[in-house]
Amino acid sequence: MHHHHASHDPFDVWNLVHPPFLLFVLAIGALYFILTGPMRREDLKAPTTKQKFLFLLGLILYYVAGGPVHSFGQLLFSAHMTEMSLQYLLVPPLVLAGLPSWVFRPLFGGTLRRKVFSFLTHPLITLFSFNGLISLYHIPMVFDTIMASAWWMGVSHLVLTVVAFMMWWPIVCPLPERDRLSPLKKMAYIFADGVLLTPACAIIAFSDTLMYEMYRDAPQVFAFLGPLDDQSLGGVVMKIIQEIAYGSVLGFTFFQWVRKQREADKAEQEETAKGRNSSSPACGN
């Protein structure tokens, strides 16, 4: 079970930099600029500077999570939780917001595809699949099984990535015509999302016993961080990163809502003013 601890030094430069993963991330970045730049069809809009910034920020966080942070994740549960939080709570909204809308339009192209993707991006489906799977992952038996096998780790990461993108879709909807939730509903959705992930974080943060076999005999990386504190820190980290991600989006959505209300009020006032200025008897006075 613990055969990989001997060779695994998180401070080793190769482990920290993780060159194959770095190349993979750089390739995605290059692909983004080629497809949205020279390879783009004339009639399609280029991403804005803000979109490019958001996408690159998402890529950088993805690399930090899967490279340097991942190298500590075999020995520290808190590092593993940091990696997961970055990959599923911060990267998806940045990537969704950073891609131009035409990238996503083919997903809803045919009737069948539209039905499938409408189902997969339905707010209730996404809320429960994401939070359900993250909680399931952290049941000790499941966790130890997944973490002991590179194959299971790969599969679960793939599934969770897809589900994380689904979960973020209703909030940061990159397709204006599919943006079904009003700002108020988005705020309720984000709130529900926060509530659903809390039990898992709390159970981990407040547990008095070590829940995961994998970290029981792991060599201590930092003198000040014992295994139980490391476990608690993991639960807290996920909650904090979640609060940061949801808090930012909540603030953004709230200001969007306020702006919409203001515009509606202004339009109404202009209508009323127009009505007063025209001296037509149709006003009923």
Tab-separated table of C-alpha atoms in Angstrom:
chain	number	residue	atom	x	y	z
A	1	MET	CA	0.000	0.000	0.000
A	2	HIS	CA	2.719	2.462	0.962
A	3	HIS	CA	5.367	1.397	-1.539
A	4	HIS	CA	5.344	4.787	-3.276
A	5	HIS	CA	6.341	6.792	-0.208
A	6	ALA	CA	10.017	5.869	-0.394
A	7	SER	CA	10.593	7.399	-3.832
A	8	HIS	CA	8.198	10.266	-3.393
A	9	ASP	CA	9.947	13.421	-2.290
A	10	PRO	CA	7.651	16.409	-2.823
A	11	PHE	CA	10.629	18.795	-2.718
A	12	ASP	CA	12.329	17.029	-5.628
A	13	VAL	CA	12.434	19.504	-8.528
A	14	TRP	CA	11.214	16.948	-11.069
A	15	ASN	CA	8.154	16.200	-8.910
A	16	LEU	CA	7.517	19.882	-8.244
A	17	VAL	CA	7.785	21.042	-11.856
A	18	HIS	CA	6.204	17.888	-13.282
A	19	PRO	CA	7.566	18.477	-16.834
A	20	PRO	CA	5.111	16.189	-18.739
A	21	PHE	CA	2.178	17.970	-17.118
A	22	LEU	CA	3.759	21.382	-17.759
A	23	LEU	CA	4.067	20.504	-21.467
A	24	PHE	CA	0.434	19.372	-21.527
A	25	VAL	CA	-0.749	22.673	-20.004
A	26	LEU	CA	1.459	24.716	-22.367
A	27	ALA	CA	-0.024	22.780	-25.294
A	28	ILE	CA	-3.559	23.696	-24.171
A	29	GLY	CA	-2.505	27.345	-23.920
A	30	ALA	CA	-0.957	27.269	-27.393
A	31	LEU	CA	-4.063	25.579	-28.801
A	32	TYR	CA	-6.277	28.288	-27.275
A	33	PHE	CA	-4.323	31.088	-28.949
A	34	ILE	CA	-4.082	29.279	-32.303
A	35	LEU	CA	-7.791	28.374	-32.463
A	36	THR	CA	-9.024	31.794	-31.331
A	37	GLY	CA	-6.378	33.631	-33.372
A	38	PRO	CA	-4.968	32.607	-36.776
A	39	MET	CA	-7.242	29.544	-37.189
A	40	ARG	CA	-10.443	31.422	-36.313
A	41	ARG	CA	-13.163	31.837	-38.953
A	42	GLU	CA	-13.576	35.467	-40.049
A	43	ASP	CA	-17.181	35.728	-38.838
A	44	LEU	CA	-16.392	34.536	-35.297
A	45	LYS	CA	-15.502	36.985	-32.552
A	46	ALA	CA	-12.017	36.869	-31.026
A	47	PRO	CA	-11.842	36.556	-27.247
A	48	THR	CA	-11.541	39.885	-25.419
A	49	THR	CA	-8.437	40.773	-23.406
A	50	LYS	CA	-10.434	40.027	-20.257
A	51	GLN	CA	-11.349	36.562	-21.600
A	52	LYS	CA	-7.717	35.815	-22.476
A	53	PHE	CA	-6.690	36.882	-18.970
A	54	LEU	CA	-9.344	34.678	-17.302
A	55	PHE	CA	-8.443	31.667	-19.445
A	56	LEU	CA	-4.707	32.018	-18.733
A	57	LEU	CA	-5.374	32.476	-15.019
A	58	GLY	CA	-7.435	29.260	-15.129
A	59	LEU	CA	-4.591	27.440	-16.903
A	60	ILE	CA	-1.976	28.694	-14.425
A	61	LEU	CA	-4.095	27.555	-11.454
A	62	TYR	CA	-4.668	24.213	-13.181
A	63	TYR	CA	-0.910	23.780	-13.558
A	64	VAL	CA	-0.147	24.847	-9.983
A	65	ALA	CA	-2.747	22.348	-8.716
A	66	GLY	CA	-1.671	19.416	-10.895
A	67	GLY	CA	2.075	20.108	-10.672
A	68	PRO	CA	3.596	21.575	-7.486
A	69	VAL	CA	0.578	21.056	-5.194
A	70	HIS	CA	0.026	17.513	-6.503
A	71	SER	CA	3.582	16.544	-5.585
A	72	PHE	CA	2.710	17.180	-1.915
A	73	GLY	CA	-0.700	15.529	-2.250
A	74	GLN	CA	0.689	12.011	-1.807
A	75	LEU	CA	1.987	12.911	1.657
A	76	LEU	CA	-0.319	15.697	2.826
A	77	PHE	CA	-4.103	15.448	2.780
A	78	SER	CA	-4.344	19.255	2.943
A	79	ALA	CA	-2.301	19.492	-0.284
A	80	HIS	CA	-4.600	16.959	-1.927
A	81	MET	CA	-7.639	19.049	-0.901
A	82	THR	CA	-5.978	22.223	-2.175
A	83	GLU	CA	-5.392	20.506	-5.523
A	84	MET	CA	-9.030	19.375	-5.739
A	85	SER	CA	-10.389	22.762	-4.677
A	86	LEU	CA	-8.342	24.626	-7.285
A	87	GLN	CA	-9.196	22.163	-10.050
A	88	TYR	CA	-12.935	21.935	-9.396
A	89	LEU	CA	-13.835	25.260	-7.747
A	90	LEU	CA	-11.593	27.834	-9.440
A	91	VAL	CA	-10.424	26.492	-12.803
A	92	PRO	CA	-13.844	25.691	-14.413
A	93	PRO	CA	-15.443	29.152	-14.007
A	94	LEU	CA	-12.262	30.832	-15.304
A	95	VAL	CA	-12.066	28.532	-18.333
A	96	LEU	CA	-15.798	28.863	-19.106
A	97	ALA	CA	-15.604	32.651	-18.860
A	98	GLY	CA	-12.373	32.733	-20.862
A	99	LEU	CA	-13.630	30.895	-23.939
A	100	PRO	CA	-15.654	32.705	-26.622
A	101	SER	CA	-19.281	31.534	-26.886
A	102	TRP	CA	-18.856	29.959	-30.360
A	103	VAL	CA	-16.668	27.244	-28.821
A	104	PHE	CA	-19.709	25.879	-26.941
A	105	ARG	CA	-22.408	26.294	-29.590
A	106	PRO	CA	-21.768	22.918	-31.296
A	107	LEU	CA	-22.653	21.184	-27.981
A	108	PHE	CA	-26.282	22.177	-28.539
A	109	GLY	CA	-26.156	21.586	-32.294
A	110	GLY	CA	-28.464	18.618	-32.962
A	111	THR	CA	-31.718	17.765	-31.202
A	112	LEU	CA	-30.196	14.785	-29.388
A	113	ARG	CA	-27.122	16.730	-28.321
A	114	ARG	CA	-29.288	19.610	-27.160
A	115	LYS	CA	-31.440	17.237	-25.065
A	116	VAL	CA	-28.386	15.561	-23.524
A	117	PHE	CA	-26.616	18.830	-22.695
A	118	SER	CA	-29.785	20.520	-21.459
A	119	PHE	CA	-30.192	17.612	-19.041
A	120	LEU	CA	-26.511	17.616	-18.006
A	121	THR	CA	-26.546	21.365	-17.341
A	122	HIS	CA	-29.874	21.402	-15.491
A	123	PRO	CA	-29.234	23.220	-12.168
A	124	LEU	CA	-30.643	20.443	-9.939
A	125	ILE	CA	-28.739	17.714	-11.782
A	126	THR	CA	-25.462	19.651	-11.597
A	127	LEU	CA	-25.857	20.645	-7.932
A	128	PHE	CA	-26.434	17.111	-6.723
A	129	SER	CA	-24.037	15.300	-9.050
A	130	PHE	CA	-21.084	17.560	-8.212
A	131	ASN	CA	-21.591	17.795	-4.454
A	132	GLY	CA	-22.698	14.160	-4.256
A	133	LEU	CA	-19.618	12.861	-6.059
A	134	ILE	CA	-17.182	15.072	-4.115
A	135	SER	CA	-18.716	13.817	-0.851
A	136	LEU	CA	-18.689	10.193	-2.061
A	137	TYR	CA	-15.011	10.551	-3.035
A	138	HIS	CA	-14.162	11.502	0.545
A	139	ILE	CA	-15.803	8.501	2.201
A	140	PRO	CA	-12.670	6.830	3.667
A	141	MET	CA	-13.153	3.450	1.969
A	142	VAL	CA	-13.706	5.044	-1.433
A	143	PHE	CA	-10.879	7.538	-0.955
A	144	ASP	CA	-8.294	4.912	0.025
A	145	THR	CA	-9.294	2.713	-2.916
A	146	ILE	CA	-9.032	5.559	-5.429
A	147	MET	CA	-5.757	6.960	-4.064
A	148	ALA	CA	-4.087	3.531	-4.099
A	149	SER	CA	-4.570	3.146	-7.849
A	150	ALA	CA	-3.298	5.452	-10.586
A	151	TRP	CA	-6.061	4.161	-12.861
A	152	TRP	CA	-8.863	5.001	-10.429
A	153	MET	CA	-7.287	8.382	-9.731
A	154	GLY	CA	-7.293	9.170	-13.459
A	155	VAL	CA	-10.889	8.051	-13.951
A	156	SER	CA	-12.189	9.892	-10.903
A	157	HIS	CA	-10.334	13.060	-11.900
A	158	LEU	CA	-11.865	12.916	-15.370
A	159	VAL	CA	-15.381	12.373	-13.983
A	160	LEU	CA	-15.033	15.112	-11.366
A	161	THR	CA	-13.654	17.569	-13.954
A	162	VAL	CA	-16.652	16.994	-16.228
A	163	VAL	CA	-19.074	17.283	-13.308
A	164	ALA	CA	-17.319	20.439	-12.050
A	165	PHE	CA	-17.746	22.103	-15.447
A	166	MET	CA	-21.415	21.028	-15.442
A	167	MET	CA	-21.846	22.511	-11.969
A	168	TRP	CA	-20.364	25.864	-12.994
A	169	TRP	CA	-22.263	26.038	-16.293
A	170	PRO	CA	-25.571	27.473	-14.965
A	171	ILE	CA	-23.704	30.267	-13.142
A	172	VAL	CA	-21.028	31.285	-15.660
A	173	CYS	CA	-23.086	30.305	-18.700
A	174	PRO	CA	-20.875	31.061	-21.731
A	175	LEU	CA	-23.831	30.879	-24.157
A	176	PRO	CA	-26.165	33.875	-23.808
A	177	GLU	CA	-29.070	31.969	-25.368
A	178	ARG	CA	-28.683	29.110	-22.846
A	179	ASP	CA	-28.363	31.412	-19.832
A	180	ARG	CA	-31.610	30.346	-18.180
A	181	LEU	CA	-31.170	31.415	-14.579
A	182	SER	CA	-32.031	34.948	-13.486
A	183	PRO	CA	-29.400	36.621	-11.280
A	184	LEU	CA	-31.533	35.912	-8.189
A	185	LYS	CA	-31.804	32.220	-9.064
A	186	LYS	CA	-28.046	32.123	-9.666
A	187	MET	CA	-27.504	33.538	-6.187
A	188	ALA	CA	-29.803	30.862	-4.707
A	189	TYR	CA	-27.923	28.192	-6.704
A	190	ILE	CA	-24.531	29.365	-5.389
A	191	PHE	CA	-25.933	29.421	-1.855
A	192	ALA	CA	-27.292	25.861	-2.216
A	193	ASP	CA	-23.944	24.780	-3.628
A	194	GLY	CA	-22.180	26.113	-0.540
A	195	VAL	CA	-24.615	24.377	1.806
A	196	LEU	CA	-24.308	20.996	0.049
A	197	LEU	CA	-20.519	20.854	0.258
A	198	THR	CA	-20.365	21.959	3.902
A	199	PRO	CA	-21.138	18.586	5.602
A	200	ALA	CA	-18.215	16.811	3.900
A	201	CYS	CA	-15.807	19.663	4.745
A	202	ALA	CA	-17.082	19.801	8.341
A	203	ILE	CA	-16.845	16.035	8.942
A	204	ILE	CA	-13.244	16.074	7.726
A	205	ALA	CA	-12.293	19.274	9.571
A	206	PHE	CA	-13.772	18.205	12.932
A	207	SER	CA	-12.923	14.505	12.951
A	208	ASP	CA	-10.949	13.369	16.019
A	209	THR	CA	-9.595	10.309	14.272
A	210	LEU	CA	-7.544	9.810	11.147
A	211	MET	CA	-9.990	8.951	8.383
A	212	TYR	CA	-7.644	7.967	5.571
A	213	GLU	CA	-5.206	5.033	5.663
A	214	MET	CA	-3.041	6.601	3.006
A	215	TYR	CA	-1.879	9.442	5.270
A	216	ARG	CA	-1.627	7.380	8.478
A	217	ASP	CA	2.015	6.308	7.986
A	218	ALA	CA	3.029	9.070	5.595
A	219	PRO	CA	6.289	10.770	6.545
A	220	GLN	CA	5.664	14.195	8.055
A	221	VAL	CA	6.555	16.902	5.545
A	222	PHE	CA	6.321	19.897	7.865
A	223	ALA	CA	7.285	19.639	11.550
A	224	PHE	CA	4.337	21.786	12.666
A	225	LEU	CA	1.715	19.815	10.755
A	226	GLY	CA	0.814	16.492	12.371
A	227	PRO	CA	-1.447	14.007	10.526
A	228	LEU	CA	-4.638	15.027	12.349
A	229	ASP	CA	-4.018	18.772	11.926
A	230	ASP	CA	-3.227	18.098	8.280
A	231	GLN	CA	-6.572	16.322	7.911
A	232	SER	CA	-8.483	19.187	9.583
A	233	LEU	CA	-6.628	21.716	7.456
A	234	GLY	CA	-7.765	19.790	4.362
A	235	GLY	CA	-11.437	20.204	5.275
A	236	VAL	CA	-10.929	23.880	6.101
A	237	VAL	CA	-8.962	24.591	2.895
A	238	MET	CA	-11.710	23.182	0.690
A	239	LYS	CA	-14.324	25.273	2.504
A	240	ILE	CA	-12.220	28.469	2.287
A	241	ILE	CA	-11.434	28.082	-1.421
A	242	GLN	CA	-15.104	27.319	-2.007
A	243	GLU	CA	-16.093	30.504	-0.139
A	244	ILE	CA	-13.635	32.542	-2.226
A	245	ALA	CA	-14.894	31.075	-5.508
A	246	TYR	CA	-18.596	31.290	-4.676
A	247	GLY	CA	-18.188	34.651	-2.919
A	248	SER	CA	-16.592	36.262	-5.970
A	249	VAL	CA	-19.231	34.880	-8.307
A	250	LEU	CA	-21.994	35.825	-5.876
A	251	GLY	CA	-20.735	39.422	-5.717
A	252	PHE	CA	-20.429	39.600	-9.489
A	253	THR	CA	-23.946	38.189	-9.960
A	254	PHE	CA	-25.381	40.567	-7.361
A	255	PHE	CA	-23.918	43.617	-9.120
A	256	GLN	CA	-25.218	42.318	-12.442
A	257	TRP	CA	-28.661	42.084	-10.879
A	258	VAL	CA	-28.458	45.608	-9.397
A	259	ARG	CA	-27.375	46.952	-12.807
A	260	LYS	CA	-30.293	45.207	-14.538
A	261	GLN	CA	-32.744	46.649	-11.997
A	262	ARG	CA	-31.306	50.152	-12.468
A	263	GLU	CA	-31.560	49.892	-16.249
A	264	ALA	CA	-35.169	48.714	-15.959
A	265	ASP	CA	-36.029	51.619	-13.632
A	266	LYS	CA	-34.350	54.112	-15.958
A	267	ALA	CA	-36.225	52.755	-18.971
A	268	GLU	CA	-39.483	53.025	-17.017
A	269	GLN	CA	-38.784	56.639	-16.019
A	270	GLU	CA	-37.994	57.543	-19.632
A	271	GLU	CA	-41.244	55.937	-20.750
A	272	THR	CA	-43.207	57.923	-18.140
A	273	ALA	CA	-41.452	61.150	-19.138
A	274	LYS	CA	-42.254	60.497	-22.802
A	275	GLY	CA	-45.879	59.888	-21.898
A	276	ARG	CA	-46.106	63.194	-20.023
A	277	ASN	CA	-44.538	65.221	-22.819
A	278	SER	CA	-46.912	64.031	-25.521
A	279	SER	CA	-50.120	65.958	-25.170
A	280	SER	CA	-52.219	63.166	-26.593
A	281	PRO	CA	-55.601	62.645	-24.905
A	282	ALA	CA	-54.990	58.877	-24.938
A	283	CYS	CA	-53.581	58.971	-21.396
A	284	GLY	CA	-57.095	59.086	-19.986
A	285	ASN	CA	-56.904	62.466	-18.281
